């Protein structure tokens, strides 16, 4: 397995990805607070190591399914920030032409089969993508991202079992950020580790430090290797934490300030910067940060200048046309 | 339980959400069997703040937070109802009833019938529907027609704070499964609500306004839009009746028919997409009735577009009827015919 800390190229890419997610979401948070954005928002600030580490283990052509908290997955797969920002600003140039918004942003060109407003909705879909890969004889994998709350939906169990019995090339990545909205993992499940659920389906399960991109990368890369070798799916549980409220309606009544502070001290970005200090110079590290900031600023400018989404074509978008 | 009906009682102004909460509190106080279950209804107070601080008054046993497991939640409510309890389920967005549909449509709705009447399923499922919040396609649907199409379910759509309370109390009393579709945009609306536990009868269309030129039938958030439109129409010399069915199943079509007999024109307004929507049923009931001979114009339907609800605010507005649309359609119906 690659040591991300020792490889300057990999370290730069991981750091840039994490900073881009962070800066993108900080900008979104700010614009939302200033009333410049509509709807609701689910931010993954504090969880950046999971998409950054996991997507580093993927190749072109691989698929992901994402969630309501999906900006990070989208960015880590290489989506364009201006088209993401344009979507949030309800522009015709947004990834979903203003039809989807935050909960549905996805760049299909980078293998993203959809962010999802339905908890666990993407899990059986990932199994289905894995099935198509198998049927078409391809060398791809499908990674399904979901939260800890998703493992208690029937769809999760059905999707994982299908992938397991058919040995499909799927990796199930649980972003355990400790809460499904207000319900803590400990209240929602009887098992100590959610990865234990893998045993029920006869597949490997592991729990890793989700604030360490290296740990996430190692576990996902091994699972991807197994999947490409035809050995079937795996479950990777990445332990992390959501710094912000669940969404805009959250008053944080179910957790303490101390708990939030404790996790903020384990900031995945600060930790990674320290870990790569021997590989990247201070100015290279600062460069990652500045590039992220500049890219986000440029995306906001481009998006603002774009035309608004068009109501006149609304009904045209419902059905696909025959080729 | 004896229903308090038509009690002369003091009212005060509450929001729709507060009215729902008060109904839940009164029902739980009056009847030990009533309990709540749903996602984030305890400490969080509900995604829309409806249950609020009820967990502090009634405890976590009776205001029961659940994991994200809609099928399990409704199934557990069916089981608890069969075993003597009166569960009130909150599904966070009505869209997620899709997850629970087996327990709603195949179990709750049919058990009483399939067992030859030997068992009842007195459960209430509350869920907010509707668009207008930028929550997009999977969090904004108006699904009342799904439920109204299943024999064995009762379907309620309160449009005012007073009804939110009175209809919910009636739903909790009812020995059948009742789906109560609240509306997100109404939660903050204020109106007079009786302090006492006054019940509304399930199956009684409310006449919100009387006028002789046309009958507007509207549900949910469209009721207040229809009333606003009726005020504007009055300025143009057109007098509209506005009728609010309140319960879609059972439907009090008699009141609607009587009104159309008088006005000779009907405009049916719903937020849900037009095709196979609930207003198609209302149109058919009018067409099949003695009102047919009194019609002076084709029955008009003003509905949401046949599209999923989009995110962008300008698209979202275009997807569902607005006050100006109602004014225009109603005006046309009266002037043309
Ligand atoms: C089927 C379904 N039920 C409920 C919701 C409402 N909801 C949205 S996100 C969420 C919490 C999800 O928790 P988790 O899966 O742990 O992901 P996280 O939000 O922590 O990223 C809930 C309850 C939903 N979107 N879909």
XYZ file of C-alpha atoms and ligand atoms in Angstrom:
686
model
C 0.000 0.000 0.000
C 1.128 3.496 -0.787
C 2.321 5.719 2.052
C 0.491 8.922 1.235
C 2.646 10.904 3.618
C 5.879 10.006 1.843
C 4.688 10.521 -1.724
C 4.720 14.239 -2.570
C 2.239 13.848 -5.429
C -0.251 11.873 -3.379
C 0.157 14.079 -0.326
C -0.483 17.178 -2.412
C -3.552 15.705 -4.024
C -5.081 14.571 -0.731
C -4.385 17.892 0.942
C -5.746 19.880 -1.979
C -8.903 17.770 -2.054
C -9.527 18.171 1.661
C -8.931 21.921 1.539
C -11.175 22.283 -1.493
C -14.029 20.495 0.263
C -13.481 22.591 3.387
C -13.333 25.916 1.569
C -16.239 25.045 -0.721
C -18.473 24.186 2.212
C -17.379 27.169 4.283
C -18.342 29.373 1.354
C -21.691 27.606 1.015
C -22.331 27.949 4.746
C -21.596 31.653 4.541
C -23.706 32.270 1.441
C -26.587 30.367 2.972
C -26.376 32.386 6.182
C -26.454 35.579 4.114
C -29.624 34.448 2.378
C -27.972 33.996 -1.007
C -28.952 30.334 -1.197
C -32.293 28.610 -1.102
C -33.338 25.291 0.417
C -31.289 23.383 2.919
C -27.682 22.338 3.230
C -25.862 19.381 4.761
C -22.202 20.145 5.353
C -19.430 17.583 5.770
C -16.877 19.907 7.359
C -14.709 17.732 9.620
C -15.271 14.613 7.509
C -13.034 15.504 4.544
C -10.564 12.650 5.071
C -13.193 10.066 4.131
C -13.958 11.145 0.549
C -10.341 12.264 0.007
C -8.846 8.958 1.196
C -11.500 6.713 -0.348
C -11.557 8.348 -3.785
C -7.758 8.239 -3.936
C -8.150 4.451 -4.146
C -10.388 4.696 -7.226
C -9.606 4.844 -10.926
C -11.286 6.501 -13.867
C -14.470 4.659 -14.746
C -15.244 3.616 -11.195
C -18.629 4.555 -9.820
C -19.766 6.101 -6.584
C -23.160 6.637 -5.022
C -23.394 9.588 -2.682
C -25.708 11.023 -0.061
C -27.523 14.169 1.062
C -24.142 15.153 2.557
C -22.459 14.726 -0.789
C -20.406 17.817 -1.702
C -17.202 16.112 -0.524
C -17.719 12.933 -2.554
C -18.445 14.971 -5.643
C -15.346 17.133 -5.232
C -13.090 14.188 -4.385
C -14.114 12.501 -7.649
C -12.976 15.598 -9.539
C -16.204 17.461 -10.230
C -16.066 21.076 -11.435
C -16.583 23.565 -8.647
C -18.241 26.151 -10.874
C -20.945 23.706 -11.982
C -21.490 22.663 -8.361
C -21.720 26.257 -7.191
C -23.996 27.118 -10.110
C -26.341 24.331 -9.031
C -26.537 25.734 -5.515
C -27.208 29.189 -6.944
C -30.094 27.809 -9.053
C -28.381 28.431 -12.392
C -28.964 26.824 -15.762
C -25.243 25.894 -15.853
C -25.454 23.884 -12.618
C -24.861 20.146 -12.736
C -28.612 19.522 -12.456
C -29.716 22.706 -14.268
C -31.127 24.002 -10.996
C -33.464 21.051 -10.674
C -31.534 19.168 -7.995
C -29.847 21.569 -5.593
C -27.464 20.601 -2.804
C -29.012 17.220 -2.089
C -28.735 15.998 -5.669
C -25.530 17.505 -7.070
C -23.625 14.877 -8.995
C -21.147 14.879 -11.837
C -22.098 11.796 -13.813
C -18.977 12.200 -15.979
C -16.774 11.339 -13.007
C -18.781 8.216 -12.187
C -21.065 9.809 -9.616
C -24.415 8.035 -9.966
C -26.130 10.526 -7.734
C -26.278 12.244 -4.414
C -29.430 11.087 -2.678
C -32.116 12.704 -0.584
C -33.221 9.310 0.630
C -31.159 7.794 3.415
C -29.697 4.468 2.152
C -31.223 5.069 -1.277
C -27.820 4.725 -2.936
C -26.890 1.409 -1.338
C -28.890 -0.997 -3.521
C -28.129 1.272 -6.487
C -24.416 0.656 -5.912
C -25.121 -3.076 -5.829
C -26.879 -2.663 -9.173
C -23.941 -0.759 -10.639
C -21.737 -3.603 -9.427
C -24.037 -6.060 -11.159
C -23.785 -4.127 -14.430
C -19.998 -4.090 -14.125
C -20.062 -7.867 -13.696
C -22.509 -8.442 -16.559
C -20.507 -6.192 -18.883
C -17.233 -7.818 -17.935
C -15.624 -4.570 -16.822
C -12.767 -3.971 -14.408
C -14.591 -1.278 -12.461
C -15.811 -0.985 -8.907
C -18.714 0.873 -7.322
C -18.263 2.604 -3.990
C -21.338 3.436 -1.970
C -20.973 6.216 0.585
C -23.588 6.408 3.337
C -23.896 7.580 6.922
C -24.219 5.605 10.135
C -27.952 6.288 10.087
C -28.353 4.435 6.798
C -27.441 1.022 8.215
C -30.834 0.761 9.895
C -32.848 1.097 6.701
C -34.153 -2.043 5.024
C -32.665 -0.864 1.718
C -29.179 -1.025 3.240
C -29.526 -4.648 4.282
C -31.072 -5.732 1.015
C -28.432 -3.947 -1.046
C -25.487 -5.315 0.945
C -26.865 -8.837 0.851
C -27.361 -8.781 -2.929
C -23.811 -7.566 -3.442
C -22.557 -10.255 -1.063
C -24.369 -13.272 -2.534
C -23.381 -12.298 -6.063
C -19.780 -11.366 -5.141
C -20.237 -7.980 -6.779
C -17.399 -5.436 -7.080
C -18.801 -3.015 -4.530
C -17.255 -1.237 -1.550
C -19.630 0.002 1.130
C -18.138 3.005 2.923
C -19.936 4.010 6.096
C -19.124 7.549 7.172
C -19.820 7.131 10.839
C -20.004 10.734 12.006
C -21.575 9.556 15.276
C -25.106 10.821 14.630
C -28.008 10.288 12.282
C -29.513 13.720 12.708
C -29.968 13.715 16.512
C -29.721 10.003 17.192
C -26.329 8.761 18.313
C -24.969 5.548 16.863
C -25.034 4.001 20.323
C -28.802 4.536 20.558
C -29.520 3.433 17.005
C -27.589 0.152 16.970
C -26.794 -2.592 19.477
C -23.470 -3.563 17.925
C -20.301 -1.938 19.225
C -18.940 -1.302 15.721
C -21.150 -0.924 12.666
C -18.565 -2.907 10.688
C -19.716 -5.944 12.674
C -22.806 -5.923 10.492
C -20.604 -7.250 7.668
C -20.470 -10.645 9.396
C -24.218 -11.054 8.894
C -23.644 -10.979 5.143
C -20.441 -12.998 5.087
C -18.238 -10.152 3.848
C -15.169 -8.473 5.384
C -15.793 -5.481 7.616
C -13.271 -3.098 9.135
C -13.371 0.036 11.253
C -10.799 2.743 10.644
C -9.923 6.248 11.786
C -11.996 8.336 9.401
C -10.063 11.484 10.232
C -6.906 9.937 8.792
C -6.862 9.839 4.985
C -4.150 7.173 5.089
C -6.276 4.813 7.190
C -9.292 5.356 4.954
C -7.201 4.929 1.827
C -5.606 1.699 3.069
C -8.928 0.083 3.959
C -10.716 1.186 0.787
C -7.767 0.311 -1.459
C -7.713 -3.217 -0.041
C -11.477 -3.533 -0.517
C -11.192 -2.207 -4.078
C -8.419 -4.720 -4.770
C -10.626 -7.571 -3.541
C -13.560 -6.283 -5.563
C -11.547 -6.031 -8.784
C -10.209 -9.531 -8.165
C -13.764 -10.879 -8.149
C -13.778 -11.612 -4.426
C -16.894 -9.548 -3.711
C -17.873 -6.586 -1.569
C -16.496 -5.244 1.717
C -17.741 -2.864 4.364
C -15.452 -0.102 5.607
C -16.568 1.955 8.584
C -14.741 5.278 8.894
C -15.059 6.983 12.290
C -15.370 10.727 11.949
C -17.457 13.657 13.144
C -19.815 16.258 11.728
C -18.717 19.662 13.053
C -21.740 21.584 11.846
C -25.401 20.960 12.617
C -27.224 18.275 10.651
C -28.834 20.952 8.521
C -30.170 24.423 9.023
C -32.886 23.319 11.462
C -30.362 21.890 13.958
C -30.047 23.537 17.387
C -27.443 20.974 18.549
C -29.535 19.999 21.588
C -28.400 16.385 21.495
C -24.658 16.854 21.947
C -22.328 18.927 24.070
C -20.057 21.768 23.133
C -17.178 19.834 24.727
C -17.793 16.873 22.463
C -17.743 19.097 19.376
C -14.573 20.841 20.594
C -12.908 17.496 21.288
C -13.451 16.398 17.708
C -12.403 19.736 16.268
C -9.050 19.165 17.898
C -8.746 16.059 15.754
C -9.186 18.101 12.566
C -8.271 15.741 9.716
C -6.638 18.538 7.723
C -4.396 19.870 10.484
C -3.364 16.325 11.340
C -2.497 15.509 7.756
C -0.543 18.727 7.333
C 1.542 17.769 10.344
C 2.029 14.249 9.050
C 3.290 15.400 5.647
C 5.587 18.119 7.005
C 8.637 16.044 6.103
C 7.446 15.504 2.528
C 5.978 18.877 1.576
C 7.513 22.242 2.388
C 5.577 24.857 4.321
C 5.024 26.833 1.179
C 3.788 23.761 -0.693
C 1.319 23.123 2.108
C 0.218 26.756 2.082
C -0.083 26.466 -1.694
C -2.696 23.696 -1.377
C -4.711 25.901 0.915
C -4.449 28.954 -1.327
C -5.297 27.022 -4.474
C -8.421 25.687 -2.802
C -9.460 29.180 -1.763
C -8.815 30.616 -5.222
C -10.660 27.817 -7.001
C -13.696 28.279 -4.774
C -13.668 32.048 -5.305
C -13.404 31.626 -9.046
C -16.268 29.107 -8.988
C -18.489 31.553 -7.125
C -17.696 34.312 -9.627
C -18.406 32.099 -12.628
C -21.591 30.761 -11.105
C -22.921 34.204 -10.219
C -22.442 35.352 -13.799
C -24.338 32.382 -15.255
C -27.980 32.562 -16.405
C -30.726 31.510 -13.982
C -32.345 28.096 -14.415
C -35.182 28.303 -16.918
C -38.740 27.504 -15.903
C -39.866 27.327 -19.532
C -38.092 24.008 -20.082
C -39.246 22.408 -16.847
C -41.509 19.780 -18.344
C -38.928 18.813 -20.988
C -36.659 17.422 -18.322
C -38.937 14.701 -16.978
C -38.450 11.917 -19.515
C -35.375 10.829 -21.427
C -35.709 10.810 -25.196
C -35.202 7.670 -27.240
C -31.918 7.688 -29.115
C -63.869 8.077 24.540
C -66.564 10.681 24.335
C -65.856 13.201 21.653
C -66.256 16.823 22.596
C -68.096 18.321 19.657
C -69.226 21.870 19.076
C -68.271 22.838 22.619
C -68.511 26.549 23.107
C -64.944 27.128 24.071
C -62.282 29.760 24.406
C -59.841 30.107 21.544
C -56.430 31.723 21.210
C -53.999 32.189 18.381
C -51.599 29.331 17.750
C -49.435 28.285 14.860
C -50.409 25.192 12.937
C -47.395 23.371 14.427
C -48.408 24.403 17.951
C -51.948 23.243 17.280
C -50.682 19.801 16.269
C -48.503 19.671 19.381
C -51.418 20.638 21.594
C -53.568 17.898 20.092
C -50.813 15.354 20.740
C -50.398 16.547 24.334
C -54.128 16.468 25.034
C -54.512 13.029 23.491
C -51.594 11.662 25.513
C -52.907 13.223 28.705
C -56.388 11.824 28.172
C -55.402 8.338 27.080
C -52.465 6.298 28.360
C -52.509 4.220 25.196
C -51.530 7.137 22.986
C -47.810 7.381 22.306
C -45.594 8.915 19.630
C -42.814 7.438 17.594
C -40.658 8.854 14.870
C -37.238 10.084 13.878
C -35.806 12.951 15.954
C -39.131 13.699 17.678
C -37.595 13.699 21.183
C -34.750 16.021 22.166
C -34.501 17.452 18.645
C -38.216 18.278 18.787
C -38.981 17.046 15.272
C -37.475 18.091 11.945
C -40.074 20.874 11.750
C -40.253 21.454 15.500
C -43.749 19.997 15.774
C -43.239 17.716 18.781
C -41.110 20.448 20.401
C -40.651 19.829 24.111
C -43.247 17.044 24.455
C -40.514 14.620 25.489
C -39.998 16.694 28.634
C -43.659 16.362 29.648
C -44.297 12.785 28.574
C -40.885 11.114 28.685
C -38.847 9.190 26.168
C -40.992 6.041 26.482
C -44.030 7.811 25.061
C -42.213 10.279 22.812
C -40.023 7.640 21.301
C -37.087 8.468 19.055
C -36.410 5.833 16.440
C -33.517 4.986 14.150
C -33.953 5.829 10.462
C -36.206 2.861 9.700
C -39.540 3.996 8.291
C -40.800 0.514 7.460
C -39.909 -0.642 10.951
C -41.533 2.386 12.556
C -44.873 1.970 10.810
C -44.755 -1.811 11.226
C -44.138 -1.411 14.944
C -47.054 1.004 15.106
C -49.295 -1.522 13.360
C -48.258 -4.180 15.858
C -48.710 -1.890 18.837
C -52.125 -0.835 17.555
C -53.193 -4.473 17.174
C -51.992 -5.104 20.718
C -54.039 -2.357 22.310
C -52.064 0.863 21.922
C -52.851 4.064 19.987
C -49.616 4.950 18.217
C -49.105 8.251 16.432
C -46.230 8.011 13.973
C -44.353 10.970 12.560
C -42.691 10.372 9.205
C -40.216 13.215 8.767
C -41.203 14.052 5.167
C -44.231 12.443 3.517
C -41.885 11.329 0.718
C -40.427 8.745 3.120
C -43.768 6.985 3.442
C -42.484 5.270 0.291
C -40.081 3.333 2.525
C -42.978 2.280 4.745
C -45.560 1.599 2.058
C -45.874 -2.139 2.656
C -46.882 -1.576 6.251
C -49.206 1.277 5.309
C -50.939 -0.145 2.257
C -50.658 -3.917 2.617
C -50.795 -4.224 6.382
C -52.416 -1.310 8.236
C -55.058 -0.660 5.600
C -56.156 -4.263 5.136
C -55.806 -6.107 8.425
C -59.241 -5.183 9.774
C -60.868 -6.327 6.541
C -58.753 -9.433 6.000
C -59.496 -10.653 9.516
C -63.206 -10.231 8.929
C -63.420 -7.300 11.295
C -61.932 -9.187 14.247
C -59.100 -6.722 14.811
C -58.592 -2.969 14.498
C -55.520 -0.917 13.585
C -56.097 2.444 15.283
C -52.938 4.169 14.170
C -52.249 7.689 13.004
C -49.462 8.538 10.591
C -48.571 12.238 10.429
C -46.290 13.478 7.704
C -45.546 16.855 6.140
C -45.928 17.149 2.406
C -45.679 19.869 -0.175
C -43.181 22.135 -1.865
C -42.018 25.691 -1.346
C -38.946 25.150 0.814
C -36.293 24.402 -1.806
C -35.986 20.824 -0.607
C -36.314 19.445 -4.161
C -37.744 16.292 -5.684
C -37.429 13.774 -2.858
C -38.613 16.061 -0.057
C -41.489 18.043 -1.564
C -44.140 15.736 -2.946
C -47.899 15.870 -2.442
C -48.807 12.191 -2.238
C -52.402 12.288 -1.001
C -53.692 10.416 -4.054
C -51.497 7.407 -3.218
C -53.215 6.992 0.124
C -56.722 7.943 -0.983
C -56.489 5.089 -3.500
C -56.128 2.465 -0.775
C -59.403 1.232 0.761
C -58.997 0.923 4.503
C -57.035 4.136 4.987
C -58.549 7.448 5.941
C -56.770 10.512 4.591
C -56.797 13.929 6.190
C -55.335 17.226 4.948
C -55.725 20.028 7.481
C -55.401 23.535 6.072
C -55.769 25.689 9.203
C -54.379 25.591 12.750
C -57.833 24.839 14.170
C -58.274 21.931 11.789
C -54.763 20.688 12.418
C -55.815 20.146 16.003
C -59.439 19.104 15.583
C -58.805 16.658 12.745
C -55.787 15.116 14.458
C -57.789 14.509 17.633
C -60.508 12.876 15.542
C -57.879 10.787 13.754
C -56.481 9.568 17.073
C -60.000 8.622 18.266
C -60.718 6.750 15.057
C -60.452 2.944 15.158
C -58.837 2.896 11.688
C -55.454 3.838 10.267
C -55.527 7.536 9.399
C -52.894 9.316 7.311
C -52.687 13.000 8.247
C -50.863 15.012 5.612
C -49.683 18.279 7.073
C -48.027 20.986 4.983
C -44.554 22.414 5.637
C -45.558 25.909 4.554
C -48.479 25.910 6.992
C -46.521 25.036 10.144
C -45.816 28.690 10.935
C -49.281 29.975 9.931
C -51.279 31.387 12.827
C -54.973 31.160 13.557
C -57.573 30.781 16.308
C -57.565 27.356 17.966
C -59.993 26.210 20.678
C -58.374 25.415 24.019
C -60.623 22.413 24.539
C -60.170 19.172 22.675
C -62.827 19.917 20.098
C -63.028 17.258 17.402
C -63.859 17.729 13.742
C -65.776 14.948 12.059
C -63.742 13.010 9.497
C -65.665 13.334 6.244
C -67.011 16.861 6.371
C -66.140 19.389 3.679
C -65.702 22.905 5.054
C -67.232 25.815 3.180
C -64.631 28.539 3.699
C -66.353 31.215 1.652
C -69.642 31.500 -0.223
C -70.164 33.070 -3.627
C -72.556 32.376 -6.476
C -70.344 32.522 -9.598
C -68.108 29.507 -9.146
C -67.000 26.835 -6.712
C -63.296 26.511 -6.005
C -62.349 23.244 -4.316
C -58.850 23.292 -2.855
C -56.752 21.178 -0.508
C -53.804 21.808 1.808
C -51.851 24.980 1.197
C -54.041 25.704 -1.835
C -56.960 26.568 0.454
C -55.417 29.823 1.652
C -54.263 30.601 -1.897
C -57.816 30.028 -3.145
C -59.192 32.338 -0.462
C -56.707 35.035 -1.414
C -57.645 34.542 -5.055
C -61.336 34.759 -4.163
C -60.738 38.146 -2.543
C -59.060 39.392 -5.705
C -61.805 37.928 -7.868
C -64.381 39.783 -5.796
C -62.608 42.955 -6.877
C -63.331 41.920 -10.466
C -66.979 41.314 -9.641
C -66.654 37.528 -9.465
C -67.969 35.824 -6.334
C -66.382 32.474 -5.564
C -67.251 29.787 -3.059
C -64.171 28.119 -1.593
C -64.540 24.562 -0.340
C -61.971 22.591 1.627
C -62.677 18.831 1.713
C -60.372 18.410 4.762
C -60.694 14.632 4.581
C -60.098 13.086 1.178
C -61.170 9.698 2.396
C -63.952 9.523 3.352
C -64.870 12.386 1.014
C -67.909 14.518 1.713
C -68.822 15.049 -1.929
C -72.371 16.065 -1.087
C -71.291 19.505 0.077
C -69.251 19.960 -3.098
C -72.114 18.847 -5.322
C -74.550 21.180 -3.553
C -72.238 24.105 -4.129
C -71.712 23.327 -7.813
C -75.474 22.976 -8.270
C -75.711 26.581 -7.112
C -72.750 28.057 -8.988
C -72.695 25.940 -12.147
C -68.904 26.174 -12.344
C -66.103 24.296 -10.619
C -62.377 24.979 -10.442
C -60.464 22.249 -8.637
C -57.073 23.269 -7.262
C -54.333 21.009 -5.946
C -50.569 21.262 -5.512
C -49.959 17.673 -6.635
C -49.318 16.880 -10.306
C -52.467 16.798 -12.405
C -52.401 13.310 -13.875
C -54.371 10.852 -11.750
C -54.425 13.355 -8.912
C -57.096 13.624 -6.242
C -58.960 16.395 -8.071
C -59.622 13.955 -10.899
C -61.711 12.065 -8.349
C -63.522 15.234 -7.318
C -64.207 16.061 -10.969
C -65.615 12.599 -11.520
C -67.858 12.855 -8.463
C -69.257 16.143 -9.760
C -69.678 14.703 -13.240
C -71.512 11.672 -11.905
C -73.841 13.734 -9.723
C -76.969 15.777 -10.164
C -74.643 18.779 -10.497
C -73.946 17.616 -14.047
C -77.128 19.147 -15.361
C -76.329 22.429 -13.660
C -72.843 22.843 -15.123
C -72.444 25.966 -17.229
C -68.776 25.328 -17.949
C -66.442 22.353 -18.236
C -64.992 21.398 -14.871
C -61.603 23.110 -14.532
C -58.532 21.643 -12.868
C -55.558 23.741 -11.809
C -52.801 21.476 -10.554
C -49.086 21.146 -10.179
C -47.213 20.403 -13.390
C -46.539 16.751 -14.105
C -42.934 17.152 -12.949
C -40.902 16.289 -9.854
C -40.496 19.377 -7.665
C -37.335 21.245 -8.726
C -34.857 22.982 -6.410
C -34.450 26.437 -7.975
C -36.965 28.849 -6.398
C -38.162 30.217 -9.730
C -38.697 26.675 -11.033
C -40.353 25.516 -7.850
C -42.845 28.400 -8.040
C -43.583 27.589 -11.671
C -44.288 23.948 -10.811
C -47.302 24.547 -8.536
C -50.353 26.838 -8.653
C -49.920 30.339 -7.259
C -52.613 32.859 -6.296
C -52.343 34.650 -9.649
C -52.887 31.347 -11.489
C -56.073 30.711 -9.550
C -57.339 34.227 -10.248
C -56.608 33.828 -13.953
C -58.166 30.359 -14.333
C -61.236 31.225 -12.278
C -61.738 34.494 -14.158
C -61.505 32.703 -17.473
C -63.957 30.006 -16.405
C -66.526 32.605 -15.428
C -66.015 35.028 -18.314
C -65.832 32.416 -21.056
C -68.891 30.444 -20.016
C -35.543 7.560 4.100
C -35.190 8.815 4.787
N -35.521 8.963 6.077
C -35.231 10.100 6.740
C -34.582 11.115 6.094
C -34.306 12.430 6.813
N -32.895 12.509 7.089
C -32.057 13.080 6.204
S -30.480 12.899 6.636
C -30.895 12.096 8.040
C -29.819 11.603 8.948
C -28.933 10.679 8.217
O -27.954 10.203 9.063
P -26.703 9.462 8.475
O -27.129 8.404 7.528
O -25.887 9.035 9.637
O -25.944 10.563 7.628
P -25.402 11.986 8.112
O -26.536 12.928 8.017
O -24.895 11.842 9.500
O -24.342 12.313 7.134
C -32.266 11.964 8.155
C -32.965 11.326 9.278
C -34.262 10.932 4.733
N -33.675 11.893 4.025
N -34.556 9.768 4.116
